[in-house]
Amino acid sequence: MSERDNISVVQGFIDQVLNGGDLSALERYWTEDMVWRGGSLGEYHGLANFKKFAEANAAGAFTGMHLEPQRFLTDEDTVVALFTNSGTNTGPFMGMPATDKPAKWNGVGIYRIHDGKIAEATFVEDILAMLLQLGITRLPSAS
């Protein structure tokens, strides 16, 4: 597949599953033996395990969740997506009650494509910025 085709796979996953909420489309975009590394959100091996995680969090913590790619970079079978994520915290998140506050934070997703599907992905997101906006944590004072 071309690098443009690989970007289309990632963009399709973002549009249909992440932003569109269509979890039934996961099989279209991910291999059965996929690996998802979500930093503070955990690591999942295999599509069945990832689906359980996604289903448990779909109704989840944020309303109006939207991932907006800012830029894609490619190198053969790898697609890097620089993105902004946003939503309003209307449900429990990481064991904390909802704050009903909006948040917007940056992140990077690194996807490896194999035979037209995502085989593995690693995410780095500025969760601290999100937690600060939600009022869940704060930085120590400079004094």
GROMACS .gro file of C-alpha atoms in nm:
model
  143
    1MET     CA    1   0.000   0.000   0.000
    2SER     CA    2   0.111   0.354  -0.059
    3GLU     CA    3   0.174   0.603   0.221
    4ARG     CA    4  -0.142   0.786   0.108
    5ASP     CA    5  -0.340   0.461   0.143
    6ASN     CA    6  -0.200   0.414   0.493
    7ILE     CA    7  -0.310   0.766   0.591
    8SER     CA    8  -0.658   0.681   0.458
    9VAL     CA    9  -0.676   0.380   0.691
   10VAL     CA   10  -0.588   0.593   0.993
   11GLN     CA   11  -0.821   0.876   0.886
   12GLY     CA   12  -1.103   0.623   0.838
   13PHE     CA   13  -1.050   0.486   1.189
   14ILE     CA   14  -1.052   0.839   1.334
   15ASP     CA   15  -1.362   0.946   1.140
   16GLN     CA   16  -1.572   0.634   1.174
   17VAL     CA   17  -1.474   0.486   1.510
   18LEU     CA   18  -1.327   0.762   1.728
   19ASN     CA   19  -1.537   1.056   1.611
   20GLY     CA   20  -1.830   0.859   1.469
   21GLY     CA   21  -1.864   0.617   1.759
   22ASP     CA   22  -1.909   0.315   1.530
   23LEU     CA   23  -1.735   0.041   1.729
   24SER     CA   24  -1.862  -0.221   1.485
   25ALA     CA   25  -1.610  -0.080   1.234
   26LEU     CA   26  -1.309  -0.178   1.447
   27GLU     CA   27  -1.262  -0.500   1.247
   28ARG     CA   28  -1.239  -0.295   0.928
   29TYR     CA   29  -0.944  -0.094   1.058
   30TRP     CA   30  -0.750  -0.322   1.299
   31THR     CA   31  -0.584  -0.662   1.262
   32GLU     CA   32  -0.695  -0.947   1.491
   33ASP     CA   33  -0.356  -0.956   1.666
   34MET     CA   34  -0.332  -0.579   1.705
   35VAL     CA   35  -0.152  -0.399   1.988
   36TRP     CA   36  -0.282  -0.070   2.132
   37ARG     CA   37  -0.054   0.121   2.368
   38GLY     CA   38  -0.242   0.404   2.533
   39GLY     CA   39   0.004   0.527   2.791
   40SER     CA   40  -0.187   0.601   3.111
   41LEU     CA   41  -0.496   0.435   2.959
   42GLY     CA   42  -0.326   0.095   2.937
   43GLU     CA   43  -0.207  -0.153   2.677
   44TYR     CA   44  -0.429  -0.403   2.496
   45HIS     CA   45  -0.326  -0.704   2.288
   46GLY     CA   46  -0.571  -0.855   2.042
   47LEU     CA   47  -0.881  -0.706   1.887
   48ALA     CA   48  -1.118  -0.883   2.129
   49ASN     CA   49  -0.947  -0.726   2.432
   50PHE     CA   50  -0.932  -0.384   2.269
   51LYS     CA   51  -1.304  -0.406   2.181
   52LYS     CA   52  -1.389  -0.474   2.547
   53PHE     CA   53  -1.190  -0.166   2.649
   54ALA     CA   54  -1.351   0.047   2.376
   55GLU     CA   55  -1.704  -0.069   2.462
   56ALA     CA   56  -1.651   0.002   2.832
   57ASN     CA   57  -1.532   0.354   2.754
   58ALA     CA   58  -1.755   0.446   2.458
   59ALA     CA   59  -2.044   0.570   2.668
   60GLY     CA   60  -1.779   0.696   2.888
   61ALA     CA   61  -1.618   0.991   3.034
   62PHE     CA   62  -1.651   1.257   2.764
   63THR     CA   63  -1.944   1.392   2.568
   64GLY     CA   64  -1.876   1.547   2.230
   65MET     CA   65  -1.533   1.382   2.216
   66HIS     CA   66  -1.362   1.483   1.895
   67LEU     CA   67  -1.013   1.399   1.771
   68GLU     CA   68  -0.891   1.649   1.511
   69PRO     CA   69  -0.579   1.549   1.315
   70GLN     CA   70  -0.350   1.848   1.267
   71ARG     CA   71  -0.094   1.673   1.051
   72PHE     CA   72   0.002   1.329   0.922
   73LEU     CA   73   0.361   1.218   0.871
   74THR     CA   74   0.445   0.889   0.701
   75ASP     CA   75   0.738   0.656   0.654
   76GLU     CA   76   0.663   0.337   0.462
   77ASP     CA   77   0.423   0.138   0.685
   78THR     CA   78   0.410   0.398   0.965
   79VAL     CA   79   0.168   0.689   0.999
   80VAL     CA   80   0.216   0.952   1.269
   81ALA     CA   81  -0.088   1.164   1.351
   82LEU     CA   82  -0.044   1.489   1.540
   83PHE     CA   83  -0.385   1.571   1.685
   84THR     CA   84  -0.598   1.775   1.920
   85ASN     CA   85  -0.856   1.594   2.129
   86SER     CA   86  -1.149   1.760   2.305
   87GLY     CA   87  -1.468   1.687   2.490
   88THR     CA   88  -1.672   1.763   2.802
   89ASN     CA   89  -1.616   1.539   3.104
   90THR     CA   90  -1.968   1.414   3.179
   91GLY     CA   91  -1.887   1.069   3.320
   92PRO     CA   92  -1.631   0.905   3.547
   93PHE     CA   93  -1.275   0.916   3.416
   94MET     CA   94  -0.985   0.711   3.553
   95GLY     CA   95  -1.182   0.651   3.874
   96MET     CA   96  -1.271   1.017   3.926
   97PRO     CA   97  -1.624   1.159   3.914
   98ALA     CA   98  -1.739   1.380   3.625
   99THR     CA   99  -1.652   1.749   3.642
  100ASP     CA  100  -1.889   1.866   3.364
  101LYS     CA  101  -1.601   2.082   3.236
  102PRO     CA  102  -1.465   2.091   2.880
  103ALA     CA  103  -1.104   2.011   2.800
  104LYS     CA  104  -0.881   2.025   2.495
  105TRP     CA  105  -0.539   1.861   2.475
  106ASN     CA  106  -0.274   1.759   2.223
  107GLY     CA  107  -0.145   1.417   2.135
  108VAL     CA  108   0.049   1.199   1.896
  109GLY     CA  109  -0.056   0.862   1.758
  110ILE     CA  110   0.196   0.635   1.586
  111TYR     CA  111   0.027   0.368   1.374
  112ARG     CA  112   0.187   0.072   1.195
  113ILE     CA  113  -0.015  -0.051   0.898
  114HIS     CA  114  -0.003  -0.413   0.778
  115ASP     CA  115  -0.208  -0.538   0.480
  116GLY     CA  116  -0.439  -0.238   0.487
  117LYS     CA  117  -0.516  -0.249   0.860
  118ILE     CA  118  -0.366  -0.105   1.176
  119ALA     CA  119  -0.145  -0.368   1.342
  120GLU     CA  120  -0.021  -0.157   1.630
  121ALA     CA  121  -0.049   0.193   1.764
  122THR     CA  122   0.115   0.393   2.040
  123PHE     CA  123  -0.033   0.713   2.180
  124VAL     CA  124   0.118   0.996   2.378
  125GLU     CA  125  -0.133   1.252   2.502
  126ASP     CA  126  -0.098   1.555   2.726
  127ILE     CA  127  -0.322   1.409   2.997
  128LEU     CA  128  -0.182   1.659   3.250
  129ALA     CA  129  -0.321   1.948   3.043
  130MET     CA  130  -0.659   1.775   3.037
  131LEU     CA  131  -0.657   1.709   3.413
  132LEU     CA  132  -0.562   2.072   3.482
  133GLN     CA  133  -0.851   2.198   3.267
  134LEU     CA  134  -1.093   1.964   3.441
  135GLY     CA  135  -0.976   2.084   3.782
  136ILE     CA  136  -0.884   1.729   3.883
  137THR     CA  137  -0.529   1.827   3.966
  138ARG     CA  138  -0.323   2.141   3.985
  139LEU     CA  139   0.042   2.233   3.968
  140PRO     CA  140   0.222   2.319   4.289
  141SER     CA  141   0.262   2.693   4.340
  142ALA     CA  142   0.589   2.850   4.234
  143SER     CA  143   0.640   3.016   4.571
   0.00000   0.00000   0.00000
